[in-house]
mmCIF file of C-alpha atoms in Angstrom:
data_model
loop_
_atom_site.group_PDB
_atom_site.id
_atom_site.type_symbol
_atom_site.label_atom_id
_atom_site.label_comp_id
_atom_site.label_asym_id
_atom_site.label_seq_id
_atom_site.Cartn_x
_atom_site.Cartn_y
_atom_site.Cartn_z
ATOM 1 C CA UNK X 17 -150.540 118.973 35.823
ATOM 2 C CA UNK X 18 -148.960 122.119 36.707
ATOM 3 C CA UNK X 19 -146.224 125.191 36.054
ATOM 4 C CA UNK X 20 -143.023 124.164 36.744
ATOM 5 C CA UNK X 21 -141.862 124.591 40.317
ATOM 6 C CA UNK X 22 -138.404 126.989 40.553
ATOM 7 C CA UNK X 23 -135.634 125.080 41.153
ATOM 8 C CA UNK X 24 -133.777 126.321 44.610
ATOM 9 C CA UNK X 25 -131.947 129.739 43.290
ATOM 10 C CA UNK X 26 -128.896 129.067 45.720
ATOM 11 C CA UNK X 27 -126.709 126.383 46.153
ATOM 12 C CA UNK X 28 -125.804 127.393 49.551
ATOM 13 C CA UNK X 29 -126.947 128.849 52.640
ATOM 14 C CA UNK X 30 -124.713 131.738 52.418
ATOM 15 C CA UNK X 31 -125.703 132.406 48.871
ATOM 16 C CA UNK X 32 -129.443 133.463 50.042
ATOM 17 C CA UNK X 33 -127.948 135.673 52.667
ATOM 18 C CA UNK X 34 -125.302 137.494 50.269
ATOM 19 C CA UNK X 35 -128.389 138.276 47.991
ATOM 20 C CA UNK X 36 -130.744 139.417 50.861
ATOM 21 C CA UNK X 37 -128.193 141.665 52.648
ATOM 22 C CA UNK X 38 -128.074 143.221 48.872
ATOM 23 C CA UNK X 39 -131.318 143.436 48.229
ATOM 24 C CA UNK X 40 -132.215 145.222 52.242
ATOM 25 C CA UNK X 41 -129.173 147.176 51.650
ATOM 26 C CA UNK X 42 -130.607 148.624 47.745
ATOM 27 C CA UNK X 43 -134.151 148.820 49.413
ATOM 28 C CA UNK X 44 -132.607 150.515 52.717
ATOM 29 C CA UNK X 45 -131.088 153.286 49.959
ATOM 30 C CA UNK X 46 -127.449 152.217 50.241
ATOM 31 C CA UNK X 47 -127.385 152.158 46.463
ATOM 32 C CA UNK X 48 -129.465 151.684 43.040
ATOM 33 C CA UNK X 49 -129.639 148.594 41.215
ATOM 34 C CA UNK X 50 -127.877 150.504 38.510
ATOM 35 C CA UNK X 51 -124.628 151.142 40.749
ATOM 36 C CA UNK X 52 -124.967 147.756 42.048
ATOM 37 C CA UNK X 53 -124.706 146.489 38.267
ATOM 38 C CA UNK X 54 -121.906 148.665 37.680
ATOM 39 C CA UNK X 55 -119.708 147.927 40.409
ATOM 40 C CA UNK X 56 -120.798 143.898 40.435
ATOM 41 C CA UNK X 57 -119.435 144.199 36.596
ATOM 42 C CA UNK X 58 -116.214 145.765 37.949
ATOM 43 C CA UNK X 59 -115.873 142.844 40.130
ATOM 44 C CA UNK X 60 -116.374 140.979 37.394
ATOM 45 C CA UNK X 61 -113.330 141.958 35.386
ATOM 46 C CA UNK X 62 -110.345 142.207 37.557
ATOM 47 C CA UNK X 63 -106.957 143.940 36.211
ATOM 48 C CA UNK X 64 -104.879 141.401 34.505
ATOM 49 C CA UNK X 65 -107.344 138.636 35.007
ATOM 50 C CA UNK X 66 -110.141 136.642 32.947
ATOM 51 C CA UNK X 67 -113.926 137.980 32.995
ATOM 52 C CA UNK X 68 -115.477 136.288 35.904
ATOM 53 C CA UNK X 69 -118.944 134.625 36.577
ATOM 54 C CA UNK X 70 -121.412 136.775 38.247
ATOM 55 C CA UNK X 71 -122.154 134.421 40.910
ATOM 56 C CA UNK X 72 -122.572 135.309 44.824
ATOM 57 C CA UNK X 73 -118.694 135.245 45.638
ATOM 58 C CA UNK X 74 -118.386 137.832 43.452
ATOM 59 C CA UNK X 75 -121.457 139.672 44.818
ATOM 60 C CA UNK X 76 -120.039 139.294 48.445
ATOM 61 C CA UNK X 77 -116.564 140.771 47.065
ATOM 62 C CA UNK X 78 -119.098 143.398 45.034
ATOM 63 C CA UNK X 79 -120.868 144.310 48.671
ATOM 64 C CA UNK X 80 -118.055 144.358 51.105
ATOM 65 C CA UNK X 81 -116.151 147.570 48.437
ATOM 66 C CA UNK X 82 -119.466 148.988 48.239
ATOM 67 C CA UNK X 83 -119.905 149.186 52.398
ATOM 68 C CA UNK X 84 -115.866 150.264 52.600
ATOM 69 C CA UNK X 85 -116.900 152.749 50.214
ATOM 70 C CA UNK X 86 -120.264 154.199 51.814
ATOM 71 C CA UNK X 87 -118.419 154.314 54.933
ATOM 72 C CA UNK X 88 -120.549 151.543 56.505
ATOM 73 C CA UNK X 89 -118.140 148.784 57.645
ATOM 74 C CA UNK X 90 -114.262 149.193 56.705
ATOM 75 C CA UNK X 91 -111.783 146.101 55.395
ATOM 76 C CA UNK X 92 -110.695 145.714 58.946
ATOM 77 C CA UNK X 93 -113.954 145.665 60.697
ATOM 78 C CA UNK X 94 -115.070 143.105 58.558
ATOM 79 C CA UNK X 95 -111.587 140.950 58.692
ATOM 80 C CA UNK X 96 -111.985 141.265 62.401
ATOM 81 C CA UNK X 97 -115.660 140.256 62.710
ATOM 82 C CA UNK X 98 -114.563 137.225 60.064
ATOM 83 C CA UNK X 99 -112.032 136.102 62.913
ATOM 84 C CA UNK X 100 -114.641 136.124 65.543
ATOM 85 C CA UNK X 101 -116.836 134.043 63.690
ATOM 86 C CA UNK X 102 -114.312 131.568 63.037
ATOM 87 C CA UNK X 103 -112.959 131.426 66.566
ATOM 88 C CA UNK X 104 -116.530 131.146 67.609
ATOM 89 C CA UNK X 105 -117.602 128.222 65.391
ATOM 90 C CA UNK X 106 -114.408 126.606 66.893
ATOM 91 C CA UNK X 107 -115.049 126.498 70.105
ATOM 92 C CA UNK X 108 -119.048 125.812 69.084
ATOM 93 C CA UNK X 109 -119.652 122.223 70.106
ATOM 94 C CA UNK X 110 -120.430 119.974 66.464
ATOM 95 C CA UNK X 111 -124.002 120.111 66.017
ATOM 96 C CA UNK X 112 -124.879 123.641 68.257
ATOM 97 C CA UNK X 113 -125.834 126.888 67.075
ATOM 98 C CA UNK X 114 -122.688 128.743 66.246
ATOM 99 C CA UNK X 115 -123.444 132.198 67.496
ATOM 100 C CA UNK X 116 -120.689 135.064 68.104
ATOM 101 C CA UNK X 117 -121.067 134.787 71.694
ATOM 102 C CA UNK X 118 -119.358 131.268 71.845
ATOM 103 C CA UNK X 119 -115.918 133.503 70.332
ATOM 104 C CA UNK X 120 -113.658 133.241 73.899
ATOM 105 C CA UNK X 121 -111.631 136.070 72.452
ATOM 106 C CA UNK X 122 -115.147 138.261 73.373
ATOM 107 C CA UNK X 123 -115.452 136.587 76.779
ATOM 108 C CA UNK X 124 -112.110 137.033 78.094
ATOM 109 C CA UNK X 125 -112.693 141.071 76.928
ATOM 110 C CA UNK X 126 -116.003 140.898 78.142
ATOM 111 C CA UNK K 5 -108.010 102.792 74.582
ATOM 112 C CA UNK K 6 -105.072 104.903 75.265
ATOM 113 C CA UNK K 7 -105.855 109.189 76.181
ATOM 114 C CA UNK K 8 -105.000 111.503 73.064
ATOM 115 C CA UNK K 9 -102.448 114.024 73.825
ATOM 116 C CA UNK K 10 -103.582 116.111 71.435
ATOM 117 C CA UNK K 11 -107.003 116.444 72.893
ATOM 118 C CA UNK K 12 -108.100 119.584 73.531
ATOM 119 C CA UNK K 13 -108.582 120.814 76.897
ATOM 120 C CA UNK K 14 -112.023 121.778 76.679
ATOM 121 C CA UNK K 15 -115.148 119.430 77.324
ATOM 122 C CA UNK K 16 -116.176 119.820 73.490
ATOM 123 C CA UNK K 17 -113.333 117.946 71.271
ATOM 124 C CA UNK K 18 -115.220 118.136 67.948
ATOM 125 C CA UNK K 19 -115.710 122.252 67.598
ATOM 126 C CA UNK K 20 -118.122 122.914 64.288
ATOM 127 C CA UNK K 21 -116.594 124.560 60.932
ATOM 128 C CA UNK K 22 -117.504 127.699 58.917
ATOM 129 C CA UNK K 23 -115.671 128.143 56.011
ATOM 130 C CA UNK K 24 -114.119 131.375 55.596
ATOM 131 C CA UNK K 25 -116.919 132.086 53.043
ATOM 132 C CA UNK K 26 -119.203 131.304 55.563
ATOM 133 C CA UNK K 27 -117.229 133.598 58.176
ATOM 134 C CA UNK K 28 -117.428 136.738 56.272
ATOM 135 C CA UNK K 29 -120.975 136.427 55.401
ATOM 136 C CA UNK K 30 -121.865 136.180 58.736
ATOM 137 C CA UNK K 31 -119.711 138.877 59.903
ATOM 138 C CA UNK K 32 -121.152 141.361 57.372
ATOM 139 C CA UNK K 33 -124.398 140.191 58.475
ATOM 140 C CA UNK K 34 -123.651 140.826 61.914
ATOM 141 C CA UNK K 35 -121.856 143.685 61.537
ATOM 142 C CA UNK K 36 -125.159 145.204 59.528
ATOM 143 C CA UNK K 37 -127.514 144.684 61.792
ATOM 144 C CA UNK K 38 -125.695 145.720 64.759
ATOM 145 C CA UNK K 39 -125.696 148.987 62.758
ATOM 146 C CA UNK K 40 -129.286 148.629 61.577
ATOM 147 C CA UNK K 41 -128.824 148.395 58.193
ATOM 148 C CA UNK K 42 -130.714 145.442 58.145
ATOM 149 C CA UNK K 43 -132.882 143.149 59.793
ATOM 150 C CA UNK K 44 -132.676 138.843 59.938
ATOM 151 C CA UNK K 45 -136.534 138.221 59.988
ATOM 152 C CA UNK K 46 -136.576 140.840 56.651
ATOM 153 C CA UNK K 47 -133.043 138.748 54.978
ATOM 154 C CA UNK K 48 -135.245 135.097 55.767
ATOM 155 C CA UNK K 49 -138.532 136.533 54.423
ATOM 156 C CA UNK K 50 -136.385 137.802 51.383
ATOM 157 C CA UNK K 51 -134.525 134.228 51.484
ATOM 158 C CA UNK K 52 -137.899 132.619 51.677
ATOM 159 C CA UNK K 53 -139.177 134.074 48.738
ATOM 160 C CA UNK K 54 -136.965 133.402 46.017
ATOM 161 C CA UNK K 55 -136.929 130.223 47.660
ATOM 162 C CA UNK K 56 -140.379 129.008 47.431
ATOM 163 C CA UNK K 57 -142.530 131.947 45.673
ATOM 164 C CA UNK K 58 -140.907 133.541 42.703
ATOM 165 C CA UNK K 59 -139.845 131.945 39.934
ATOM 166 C CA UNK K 60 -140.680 131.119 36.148
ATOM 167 C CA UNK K 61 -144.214 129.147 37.235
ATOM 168 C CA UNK K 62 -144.845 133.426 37.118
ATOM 169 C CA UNK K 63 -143.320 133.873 33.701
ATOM 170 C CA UNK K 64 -145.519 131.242 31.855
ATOM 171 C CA UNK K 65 -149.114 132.223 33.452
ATOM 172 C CA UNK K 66 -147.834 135.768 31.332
ATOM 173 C CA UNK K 67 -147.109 133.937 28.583
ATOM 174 C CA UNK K 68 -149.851 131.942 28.854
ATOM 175 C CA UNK K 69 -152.565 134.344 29.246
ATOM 176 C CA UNK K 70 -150.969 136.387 26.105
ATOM 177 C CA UNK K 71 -151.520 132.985 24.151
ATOM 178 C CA UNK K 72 -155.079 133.401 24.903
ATOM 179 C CA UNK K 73 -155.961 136.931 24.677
ATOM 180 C CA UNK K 74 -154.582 138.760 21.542
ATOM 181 C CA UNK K 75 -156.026 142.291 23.263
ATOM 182 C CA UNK K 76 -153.777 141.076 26.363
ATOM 183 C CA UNK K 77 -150.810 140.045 24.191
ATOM 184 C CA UNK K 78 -150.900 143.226 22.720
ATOM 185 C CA UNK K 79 -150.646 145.017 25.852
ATOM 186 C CA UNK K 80 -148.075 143.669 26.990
ATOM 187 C CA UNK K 81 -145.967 143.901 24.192
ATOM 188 C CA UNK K 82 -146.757 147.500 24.022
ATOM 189 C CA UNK K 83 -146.249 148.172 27.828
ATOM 190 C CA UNK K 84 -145.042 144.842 29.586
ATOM 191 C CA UNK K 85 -144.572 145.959 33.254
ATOM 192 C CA UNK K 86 -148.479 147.238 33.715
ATOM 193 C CA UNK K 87 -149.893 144.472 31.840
ATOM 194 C CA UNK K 88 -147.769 141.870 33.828
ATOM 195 C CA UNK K 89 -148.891 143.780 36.706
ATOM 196 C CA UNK K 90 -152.286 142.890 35.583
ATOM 197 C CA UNK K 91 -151.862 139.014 36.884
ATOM 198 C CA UNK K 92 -150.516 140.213 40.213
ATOM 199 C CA UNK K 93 -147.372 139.994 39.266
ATOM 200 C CA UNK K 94 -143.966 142.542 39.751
ATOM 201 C CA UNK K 95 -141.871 144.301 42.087
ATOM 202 C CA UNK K 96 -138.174 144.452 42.639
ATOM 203 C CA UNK K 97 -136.209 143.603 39.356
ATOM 204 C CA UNK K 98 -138.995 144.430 36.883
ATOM 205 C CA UNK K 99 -139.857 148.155 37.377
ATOM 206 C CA UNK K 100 -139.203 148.436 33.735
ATOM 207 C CA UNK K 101 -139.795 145.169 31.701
ATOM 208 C CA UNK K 102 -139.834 144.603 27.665
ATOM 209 C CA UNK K 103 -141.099 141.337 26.355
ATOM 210 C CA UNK K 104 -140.565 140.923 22.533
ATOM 211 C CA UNK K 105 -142.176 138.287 20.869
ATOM 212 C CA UNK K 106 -140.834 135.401 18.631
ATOM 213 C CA UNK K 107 -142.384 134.871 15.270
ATOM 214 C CA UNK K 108 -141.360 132.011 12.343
ATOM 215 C CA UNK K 109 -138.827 134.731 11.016
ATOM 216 C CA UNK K 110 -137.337 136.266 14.665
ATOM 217 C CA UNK K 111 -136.010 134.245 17.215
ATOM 218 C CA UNK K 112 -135.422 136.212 20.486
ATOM 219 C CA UNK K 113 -132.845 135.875 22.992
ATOM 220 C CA UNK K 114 -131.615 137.359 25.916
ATOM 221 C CA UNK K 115 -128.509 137.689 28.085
ATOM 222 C CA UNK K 116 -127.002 140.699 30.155
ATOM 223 C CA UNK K 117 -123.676 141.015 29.055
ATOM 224 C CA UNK K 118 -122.366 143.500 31.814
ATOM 225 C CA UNK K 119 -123.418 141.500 34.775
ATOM 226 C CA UNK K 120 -126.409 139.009 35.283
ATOM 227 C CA UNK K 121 -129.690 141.696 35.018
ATOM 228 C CA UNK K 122 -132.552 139.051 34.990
ATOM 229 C CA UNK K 123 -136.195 140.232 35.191
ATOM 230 C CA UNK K 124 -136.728 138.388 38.660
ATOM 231 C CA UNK K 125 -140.514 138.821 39.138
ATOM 232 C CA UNK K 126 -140.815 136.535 35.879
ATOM 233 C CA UNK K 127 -138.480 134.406 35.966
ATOM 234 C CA UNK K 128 -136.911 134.460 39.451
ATOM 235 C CA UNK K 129 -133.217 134.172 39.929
ATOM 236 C CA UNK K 130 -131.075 133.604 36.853
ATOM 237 C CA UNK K 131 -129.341 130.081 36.527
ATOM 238 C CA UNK K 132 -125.737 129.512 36.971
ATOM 239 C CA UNK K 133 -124.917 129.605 33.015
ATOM 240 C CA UNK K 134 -126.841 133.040 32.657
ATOM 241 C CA UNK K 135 -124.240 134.437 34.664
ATOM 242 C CA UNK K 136 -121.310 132.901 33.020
ATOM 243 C CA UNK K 137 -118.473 134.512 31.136
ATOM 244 C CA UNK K 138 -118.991 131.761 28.028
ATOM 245 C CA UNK K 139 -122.650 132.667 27.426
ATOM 246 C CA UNK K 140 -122.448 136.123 27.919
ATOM 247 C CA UNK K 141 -119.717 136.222 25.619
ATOM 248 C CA UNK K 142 -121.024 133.606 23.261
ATOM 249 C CA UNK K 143 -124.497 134.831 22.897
ATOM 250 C CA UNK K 144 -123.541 138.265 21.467
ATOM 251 C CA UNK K 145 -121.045 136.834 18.545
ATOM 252 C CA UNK K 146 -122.236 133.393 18.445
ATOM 253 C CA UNK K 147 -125.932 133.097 19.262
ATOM 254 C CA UNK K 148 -126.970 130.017 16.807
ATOM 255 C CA UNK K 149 -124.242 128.270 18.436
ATOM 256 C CA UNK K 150 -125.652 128.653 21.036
ATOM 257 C CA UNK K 151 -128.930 127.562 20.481
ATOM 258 C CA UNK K 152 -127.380 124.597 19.348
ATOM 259 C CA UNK K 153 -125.730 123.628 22.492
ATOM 260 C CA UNK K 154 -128.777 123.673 24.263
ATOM 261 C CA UNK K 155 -130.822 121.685 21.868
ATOM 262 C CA UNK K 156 -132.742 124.540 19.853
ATOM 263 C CA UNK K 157 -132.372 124.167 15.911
ATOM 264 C CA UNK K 158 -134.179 126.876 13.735
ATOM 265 C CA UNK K 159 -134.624 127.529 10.764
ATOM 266 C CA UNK K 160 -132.136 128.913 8.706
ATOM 267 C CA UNK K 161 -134.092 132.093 7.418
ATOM 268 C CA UNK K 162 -135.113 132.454 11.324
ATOM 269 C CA UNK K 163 -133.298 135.806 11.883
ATOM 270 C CA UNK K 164 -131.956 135.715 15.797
ATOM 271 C CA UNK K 165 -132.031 139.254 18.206
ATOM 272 C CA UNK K 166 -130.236 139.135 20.957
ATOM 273 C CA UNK K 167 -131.198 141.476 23.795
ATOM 274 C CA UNK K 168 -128.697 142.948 26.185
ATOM 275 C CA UNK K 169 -130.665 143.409 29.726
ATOM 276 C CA UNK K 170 -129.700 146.093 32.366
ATOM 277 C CA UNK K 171 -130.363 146.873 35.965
ATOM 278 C CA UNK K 172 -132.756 149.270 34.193
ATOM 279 C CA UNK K 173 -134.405 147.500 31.396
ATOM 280 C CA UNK K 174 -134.888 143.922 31.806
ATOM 281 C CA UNK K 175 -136.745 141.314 28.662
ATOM 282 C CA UNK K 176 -138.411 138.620 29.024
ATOM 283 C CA UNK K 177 -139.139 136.471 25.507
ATOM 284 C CA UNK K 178 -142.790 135.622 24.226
ATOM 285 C CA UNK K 179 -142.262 132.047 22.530
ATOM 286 C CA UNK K 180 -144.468 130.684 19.518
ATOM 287 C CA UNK K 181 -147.501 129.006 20.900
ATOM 288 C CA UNK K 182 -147.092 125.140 20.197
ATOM 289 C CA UNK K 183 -148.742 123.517 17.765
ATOM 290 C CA UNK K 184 -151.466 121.228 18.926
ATOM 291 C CA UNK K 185 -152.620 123.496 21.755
ATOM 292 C CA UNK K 186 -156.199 124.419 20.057
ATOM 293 C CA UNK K 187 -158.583 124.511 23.120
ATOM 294 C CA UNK K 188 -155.985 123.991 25.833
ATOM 295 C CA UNK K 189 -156.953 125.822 29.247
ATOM 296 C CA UNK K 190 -154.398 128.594 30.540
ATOM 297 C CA UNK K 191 -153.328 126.363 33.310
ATOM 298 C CA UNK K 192 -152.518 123.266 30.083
ATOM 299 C CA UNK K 193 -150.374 125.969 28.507
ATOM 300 C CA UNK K 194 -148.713 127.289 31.449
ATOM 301 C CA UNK K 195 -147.111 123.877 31.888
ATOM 302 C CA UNK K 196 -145.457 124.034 28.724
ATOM 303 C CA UNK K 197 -143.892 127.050 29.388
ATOM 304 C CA UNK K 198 -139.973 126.525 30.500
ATOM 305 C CA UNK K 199 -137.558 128.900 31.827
ATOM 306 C CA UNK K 200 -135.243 128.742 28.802
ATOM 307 C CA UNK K 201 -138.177 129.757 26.579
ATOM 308 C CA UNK K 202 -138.454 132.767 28.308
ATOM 309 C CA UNK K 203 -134.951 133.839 28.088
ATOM 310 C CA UNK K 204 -134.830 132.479 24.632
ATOM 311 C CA UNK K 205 -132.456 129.611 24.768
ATOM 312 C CA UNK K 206 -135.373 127.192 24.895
ATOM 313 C CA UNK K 207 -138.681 126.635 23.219
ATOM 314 C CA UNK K 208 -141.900 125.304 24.801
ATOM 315 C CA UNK K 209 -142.655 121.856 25.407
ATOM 316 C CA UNK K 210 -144.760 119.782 23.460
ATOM 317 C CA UNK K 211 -148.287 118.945 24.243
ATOM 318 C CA UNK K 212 -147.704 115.460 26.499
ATOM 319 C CA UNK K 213 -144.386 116.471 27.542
ATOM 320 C CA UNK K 214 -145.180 118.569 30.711
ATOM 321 C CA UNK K 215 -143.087 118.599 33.064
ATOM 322 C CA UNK K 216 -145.096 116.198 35.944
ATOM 323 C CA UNK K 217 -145.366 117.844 39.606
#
């Protein structure tokens, strides 16, 4: 007989990195948990739209105004970096390690 | 077996897939280490610990011990982030904790009505329905209702206080010790002790209904 075992928290693998890059980012001193609260909340409650779940979509939509905002990584950096990924995991043979170096866009540059 | 014009030139037909959830994530990852906001052993060892090491096992040793020790219970209802300290346990998402205490005539409960506050070193990470629109909503104006959906009948002169958690101030409940528990060892009561108790949404299991490993 024992405690109860916690169930996994995430039900994907990008979950757990969404709330890790938050919680480095609130350790690191980006922001407190209290401004994290109040702009996840925001999120939350779009103009013209229902109140939302606070689940990790709306924590990576929460973290990606919050680095736009600090100046970190702008809308465009990240759209651009999204692209690369995506052309990388394309040309990633099925079953390989997708990493941004497979993105041909970077080796033709390169 | 005729050649398929639309095969790709390249020696690798089948590329893999990310979805463009996927994508992002790993391009703000990416794009925050590059920078050196963070680091990927720190984001697995962060991964891996709300994965396999925190969670509400934590929650009911607390509750547990308080069932116990009436000098400890009183501690931590007095001061609950020290005395939880006391079993080793805290950190990130508890600097400031509050447990409150159900009786016969209060019934606690909590919920975070602004977001999805959770006191993580108890508890772990909040399930999905914590952070959904219905019970935050529902638990404020409707919190019998509630209790009924998940299975909890009280008493009608139980009064019910519902507690609205922040990123500041985070509760945890104390439930009623079950009856039939005289002389049962910490480690007996722990395993009675469920999640939902904890937030208040729940009550503890009945001696020979653990939960088996």
């Amino acid at each position: 007989m024992s405690a109860p075992r916690p169930q996994g928290p995430f039900a994907a693998p990008w979950e757990a990195q969404v709330f890790a890059m938050v919680v480095s980012l609130q350790e690191a001193g980006l922001f407190t948990w209290g401004e994290w609260a109040e702009a996840l909340g925001r999120t939350m409650r779009p103009d013209g739209a229902g109140e939302q779940a606070a689940d990790y979509g709306r924590w990576l939509e929460t973290l990606e105004r919050l680095l736009a905002e600090r100046g970190v990584a702008d809308g465009a950096s990240v759209e651009a970096r999204t692209a690369a990924w995506l052309r990388a995991a394309h040309a990633t043979p099925h079953g390989e390690p997708i990493v941004l170096g497979n993105d041909p866009e970077l080796a033709k540059r390169g | 077996m005729t050649h398929d014009h639309h095969h790709h030139d390249h020696d690798h037909p089948h590329g893999s897939d990310l979805t463009p959830v996927e994508a992002r994530v790993r391009a703000l990852e990416s794009l925050l280490v590059e920078k050196g906001y963070v680091q990927p052993a720190a984001l697995d060892a962060l991964v891996e610990m709300y994965e396999t090491k925190v969670g509400p096992h934590l929650g009911a040793r607390v509750v547990a011990r308080a069932w116990t020790d009436p000098a400890y219970r009183d501690r931590l209802l007095e001061d609950a982030t020290p005395t939880i300290a006391e079993l080793g346990i805290g950190g990130r998402g508890g600097e400031h904790m509050v447990v409150v205490e159900n009786t016969p005539e209060v019934h606690n409960m909590v919920v975070c009505t602004l977001c999805s506050c959770y006191p993580w070193p108890v508890l772990g990470l909040p399930p999905v329905w914590y952070k959904a629109p219905a019970y935050r909503a529902r638990a404020v104006i409707d919190p019998r209702g509630v209790l009924t959906d998940f299975g909890v009948g009280l008493p009608e002169t139980t009064r019910i206080t519902v507690w609205d958690s922040t990123a500041e101030t985070r509760f945890m409940v104390l439930p009623m010790r079950p009856a039939g528990t005289e002389g049962f060892s910490e480690e007996a009561l722990a395993a009675l002790v469920t999640r939902d108790a904890m937030i208040g949404t729940g009550l503890p299991l009945s001696p020979g209904a653990e939960i088996q490993p």
